[in-house]
Amino acid sequence: RMSGKRILLQVGGEWCSWCHLMSKYFIENDTVTRALRKGFVVVKVNYSDENENKDFLSKYPKVKGYPHLYVLDSDGKLLHSQGTSELEEGNGYNESKVLAFLTKWTRQ
Protein backbone atom coordinates (compact mmCIF):
# COMPACT_ATOMS: atom_id res chain seq x y z
CA ARG A 1 0.00 0.00 0.00
CA MET A 2 2.84 2.37 0.77
CA SER A 3 4.00 2.18 -2.85
CA GLY A 4 0.72 3.60 -4.14
CA LYS A 5 0.94 1.11 -6.98
CA ARG A 6 -2.04 -0.83 -8.21
CA ILE A 7 -2.27 -4.56 -7.72
CA LEU A 8 -2.35 -6.87 -10.71
CA LEU A 9 -3.76 -10.29 -9.83
CA GLN A 10 -2.55 -12.84 -12.35
CA VAL A 11 -4.84 -15.87 -12.03
CA GLY A 12 -3.83 -19.19 -13.53
CA GLY A 13 -1.98 -22.38 -12.79
CA GLU A 14 0.84 -24.76 -13.62
CA TRP A 15 -1.51 -26.73 -15.91
CA CYS A 16 -2.12 -23.71 -18.16
CA SER A 17 0.27 -23.24 -21.10
CA TRP A 18 -0.86 -19.64 -21.74
CA CYS A 19 -0.22 -18.86 -18.05
CA HIS A 20 3.39 -19.98 -18.48
CA LEU A 21 3.68 -17.91 -21.66
CA MET A 22 2.34 -14.83 -19.87
CA SER A 23 4.66 -15.21 -16.87
CA LYS A 24 7.63 -15.65 -19.21
CA TYR A 25 6.51 -12.68 -21.32
CA PHE A 26 6.17 -10.44 -18.26
CA ILE A 27 9.79 -11.27 -17.34
CA GLU A 28 11.48 -11.46 -20.75
CA ASN A 29 9.94 -8.44 -22.52
CA ASP A 30 11.93 -5.54 -21.06
CA THR A 31 9.41 -2.85 -22.06
CA VAL A 32 6.53 -4.77 -20.47
CA THR A 33 8.63 -5.56 -17.37
CA ARG A 34 9.38 -1.83 -16.89
CA ALA A 35 5.69 -0.90 -17.29
CA LEU A 36 4.68 -3.58 -14.78
CA ARG A 37 7.29 -2.48 -12.23
CA LYS A 38 6.36 1.17 -12.64
CA GLY A 39 2.65 0.70 -12.08
CA PHE A 40 1.91 -2.57 -10.34
CA VAL A 41 2.60 -5.08 -7.67
CA VAL A 42 1.97 -8.42 -9.41
CA VAL A 43 0.36 -11.14 -7.30
CA LYS A 44 -0.04 -14.60 -8.78
CA VAL A 45 -3.17 -16.47 -7.71
CA ASN A 46 -3.30 -20.22 -8.28
CA TYR A 47 -6.36 -21.76 -9.82
CA SER A 48 -6.27 -25.52 -10.33
CA ASP A 49 -8.34 -28.65 -9.79
CA GLU A 50 -6.44 -29.20 -6.52
CA ASN A 51 -6.88 -25.62 -5.34
CA GLU A 52 -9.60 -23.47 -6.88
CA ASN A 53 -9.05 -20.66 -4.33
CA LYS A 54 -12.85 -20.34 -4.21
CA ASP A 55 -13.05 -18.10 -1.12
CA PHE A 56 -10.53 -15.62 -2.50
CA LEU A 57 -11.74 -15.63 -6.11
CA SER A 58 -15.43 -15.45 -5.13
CA LYS A 59 -14.89 -11.71 -4.48
CA TYR A 60 -14.26 -11.11 -8.18
CA PRO A 61 -16.24 -11.54 -11.41
CA LYS A 62 -16.30 -15.05 -12.88
CA VAL A 63 -13.47 -15.95 -15.22
CA LYS A 64 -14.10 -17.44 -18.66
CA GLY A 65 -10.50 -18.55 -19.31
CA TYR A 66 -6.95 -18.47 -17.99
CA PRO A 67 -4.76 -16.64 -17.44
CA HIS A 68 -6.99 -13.83 -16.21
CA LEU A 69 -5.98 -10.42 -14.86
CA TYR A 70 -7.72 -8.32 -12.23
CA VAL A 71 -6.62 -4.75 -11.55
CA LEU A 72 -7.10 -3.60 -7.97
CA ASP A 73 -6.38 -0.25 -6.40
CA SER A 74 -3.79 -0.09 -3.61
CA ASP A 75 -6.57 -0.79 -1.07
CA GLY A 76 -7.60 -3.98 -2.88
CA LYS A 77 -10.78 -2.63 -4.50
CA LEU A 78 -11.52 -4.14 -7.92
CA LEU A 79 -11.09 -1.65 -10.77
CA HIS A 80 -11.06 -3.91 -13.82
CA SER A 81 -11.40 -7.54 -14.89
CA GLN A 82 -9.33 -8.37 -17.99
CA GLY A 83 -9.55 -11.48 -20.13
CA THR A 84 -6.18 -12.12 -21.73
CA SER A 85 -7.31 -13.55 -25.08
CA GLU A 86 -7.62 -9.99 -26.42
CA LEU A 87 -3.95 -9.41 -25.55
CA GLU A 88 -2.81 -12.46 -27.51
CA GLU A 89 -1.27 -12.54 -30.94
CA GLY A 90 -0.30 -15.78 -32.67
CA ASN A 91 1.41 -18.01 -30.12
CA GLY A 92 2.15 -15.17 -27.71
CA TYR A 93 1.15 -11.71 -26.60
CA ASN A 94 0.94 -8.46 -28.52
CA GLU A 95 3.28 -5.90 -26.97
CA SER A 96 1.28 -2.81 -27.96
CA LYS A 97 -1.97 -4.29 -26.61
CA VAL A 98 -0.32 -5.37 -23.34
CA LEU A 99 1.34 -1.96 -22.93
CA ALA A 100 -1.92 -0.14 -23.70
CA PHE A 101 -3.67 -2.20 -21.00
CA LEU A 102 -0.90 -1.54 -18.44
CA THR A 103 -0.74 2.17 -19.28
CA LYS A 104 -4.51 2.55 -19.03
CA TRP A 105 -4.58 0.98 -15.54
CA THR A 106 -1.40 2.46 -14.07
CA ARG A 107 -2.26 5.09 -11.49
CA GLN A 108 -1.69 8.55 -12.95
PDB file of C-alpha atoms in Angstrom, residues 9-95:
ATOM      1  CA  LEU A   9      -3.763 -10.287  -9.828  1.00  0.00           C
ATOM      2  CA  GLN A  10      -2.546 -12.842 -12.351  1.00  0.00           C
ATOM      3  CA  VAL A  11      -4.843 -15.869 -12.035  1.00  0.00           C
ATOM      4  CA  GLY A  12      -3.825 -19.193 -13.529  1.00  0.00           C
ATOM      5  CA  GLY A  13      -1.977 -22.378 -12.791  1.00  0.00           C
ATOM      6  CA  GLU A  14       0.842 -24.761 -13.623  1.00  0.00           C
ATOM      7  CA  TRP A  15      -1.510 -26.735 -15.906  1.00  0.00           C
ATOM      8  CA  CYS A  16      -2.123 -23.712 -18.157  1.00  0.00           C
ATOM      9  CA  SER A  17       0.271 -23.244 -21.100  1.00  0.00           C
ATOM     10  CA  TRP A  18      -0.863 -19.641 -21.738  1.00  0.00           C
ATOM     11  CA  CYS A  19      -0.220 -18.857 -18.050  1.00  0.00           C
ATOM     12  CA  HIS A  20       3.393 -19.983 -18.478  1.00  0.00           C
ATOM     13  CA  LEU A  21       3.675 -17.914 -21.660  1.00  0.00           C
ATOM     14  CA  MET A  22       2.340 -14.827 -19.867  1.00  0.00           C
ATOM     15  CA  SER A  23       4.660 -15.209 -16.875  1.00  0.00           C
ATOM     16  CA  LYS A  24       7.626 -15.651 -19.212  1.00  0.00           C
ATOM     17  CA  TYR A  25       6.506 -12.676 -21.323  1.00  0.00           C
ATOM     18  CA  PHE A  26       6.172 -10.444 -18.257  1.00  0.00           C
ATOM     19  CA  ILE A  27       9.786 -11.274 -17.340  1.00  0.00           C
ATOM     20  CA  GLU A  28      11.484 -11.458 -20.750  1.00  0.00           C
ATOM     21  CA  ASN A  29       9.941  -8.444 -22.521  1.00  0.00           C
ATOM     22  CA  ASP A  30      11.929  -5.536 -21.059  1.00  0.00           C
ATOM     23  CA  THR A  31       9.411  -2.854 -22.059  1.00  0.00           C
ATOM     24  CA  VAL A  32       6.534  -4.769 -20.470  1.00  0.00           C
ATOM     25  CA  THR A  33       8.633  -5.558 -17.372  1.00  0.00           C
ATOM     26  CA  ARG A  34       9.377  -1.834 -16.889  1.00  0.00           C
ATOM     27  CA  ALA A  35       5.692  -0.900 -17.294  1.00  0.00           C
ATOM     28  CA  LEU A  36       4.679  -3.583 -14.780  1.00  0.00           C
ATOM     29  CA  ARG A  37       7.287  -2.482 -12.225  1.00  0.00           C
ATOM     30  CA  LYS A  38       6.358   1.172 -12.635  1.00  0.00           C
ATOM     31  CA  GLY A  39       2.648   0.703 -12.079  1.00  0.00           C
ATOM     32  CA  PHE A  40       1.908  -2.573 -10.342  1.00  0.00           C
ATOM     33  CA  VAL A  41       2.596  -5.079  -7.669  1.00  0.00           C
ATOM     34  CA  VAL A  42       1.965  -8.417  -9.407  1.00  0.00           C
ATOM     35  CA  VAL A  43       0.359 -11.142  -7.296  1.00  0.00           C
ATOM     36  CA  LYS A  44      -0.042 -14.603  -8.781  1.00  0.00           C
ATOM     37  CA  VAL A  45      -3.168 -16.472  -7.710  1.00  0.00           C
ATOM     38  CA  ASN A  46      -3.297 -20.216  -8.280  1.00  0.00           C
ATOM     39  CA  TYR A  47      -6.363 -21.758  -9.823  1.00  0.00           C
ATOM     40  CA  SER A  48      -6.273 -25.523 -10.332  1.00  0.00           C
ATOM     41  CA  ASP A  49      -8.341 -28.655  -9.786  1.00  0.00           C
ATOM     42  CA  GLU A  50      -6.435 -29.197  -6.525  1.00  0.00           C
ATOM     43  CA  ASN A  51      -6.876 -25.625  -5.337  1.00  0.00           C
ATOM     44  CA  GLU A  52      -9.599 -23.470  -6.877  1.00  0.00           C
ATOM     45  CA  ASN A  53      -9.046 -20.658  -4.329  1.00  0.00           C
ATOM     46  CA  LYS A  54     -12.845 -20.336  -4.205  1.00  0.00           C
ATOM     47  CA  ASP A  55     -13.047 -18.104  -1.118  1.00  0.00           C
ATOM     48  CA  PHE A  56     -10.533 -15.623  -2.497  1.00  0.00           C
ATOM     49  CA  LEU A  57     -11.739 -15.633  -6.110  1.00  0.00           C
ATOM     50  CA  SER A  58     -15.430 -15.449  -5.130  1.00  0.00           C
ATOM     51  CA  LYS A  59     -14.885 -11.713  -4.482  1.00  0.00           C
ATOM     52  CA  TYR A  60     -14.264 -11.110  -8.177  1.00  0.00           C
ATOM     53  CA  PRO A  61     -16.235 -11.544 -11.414  1.00  0.00           C
ATOM     54  CA  LYS A  62     -16.298 -15.049 -12.882  1.00  0.00           C
ATOM     55  CA  VAL A  63     -13.469 -15.948 -15.224  1.00  0.00           C
ATOM     56  CA  LYS A  64     -14.097 -17.442 -18.664  1.00  0.00           C
ATOM     57  CA  GLY A  65     -10.496 -18.550 -19.310  1.00  0.00           C
ATOM     58  CA  TYR A  66      -6.952 -18.470 -17.986  1.00  0.00           C
ATOM     59  CA  PRO A  67      -4.761 -16.641 -17.435  1.00  0.00           C
ATOM     60  CA  HIS A  68      -6.985 -13.831 -16.213  1.00  0.00           C
ATOM     61  CA  LEU A  69      -5.984 -10.425 -14.855  1.00  0.00           C
ATOM     62  CA  TYR A  70      -7.722  -8.320 -12.227  1.00  0.00           C
ATOM     63  CA  VAL A  71      -6.616  -4.753 -11.554  1.00  0.00           C
ATOM     64  CA  LEU A  72      -7.097  -3.600  -7.970  1.00  0.00           C
ATOM     65  CA  ASP A  73      -6.380  -0.248  -6.397  1.00  0.00           C
ATOM     66  CA  SER A  74      -3.792  -0.089  -3.611  1.00  0.00           C
ATOM     67  CA  ASP A  75      -6.571  -0.790  -1.074  1.00  0.00           C
ATOM     68  CA  GLY A  76      -7.599  -3.982  -2.883  1.00  0.00           C
ATOM     69  CA  LYS A  77     -10.775  -2.630  -4.501  1.00  0.00           C
ATOM     70  CA  LEU A  78     -11.516  -4.142  -7.919  1.00  0.00           C
ATOM     71  CA  LEU A  79     -11.087  -1.652 -10.769  1.00  0.00           C
ATOM     72  CA  HIS A  80     -11.057  -3.911 -13.817  1.00  0.00           C
ATOM     73  CA  SER A  81     -11.401  -7.544 -14.894  1.00  0.00           C
ATOM     74  CA  GLN A  82      -9.333  -8.368 -17.993  1.00  0.00           C
ATOM     75  CA  GLY A  83      -9.551 -11.478 -20.129  1.00  0.00           C
ATOM     76  CA  THR A  84      -6.181 -12.124 -21.732  1.00  0.00           C
ATOM     77  CA  SER A  85      -7.310 -13.545 -25.083  1.00  0.00           C
ATOM     78  CA  GLU A  86      -7.623  -9.990 -26.417  1.00  0.00           C
ATOM     79  CA  LEU A  87      -3.951  -9.411 -25.550  1.00  0.00           C
ATOM     80  CA  GLU A  88      -2.811 -12.460 -27.514  1.00  0.00           C
ATOM     81  CA  GLU A  89      -1.267 -12.543 -30.942  1.00  0.00           C
ATOM     82  CA  GLY A  90      -0.305 -15.784 -32.668  1.00  0.00           C
ATOM     83  CA  ASN A  91       1.414 -18.009 -30.124  1.00  0.00           C
ATOM     84  CA  GLY A  92       2.152 -15.172 -27.711  1.00  0.00           C
ATOM     85  CA  TYR A  93       1.148 -11.713 -26.595  1.00  0.00           C
ATOM     86  CA  ASN A  94       0.937  -8.457 -28.524  1.00  0.00           C
ATOM     87  CA  GLU A  95       3.282  -5.903 -26.971  1.00  0.00           C
TER      88      GLU A  95
END
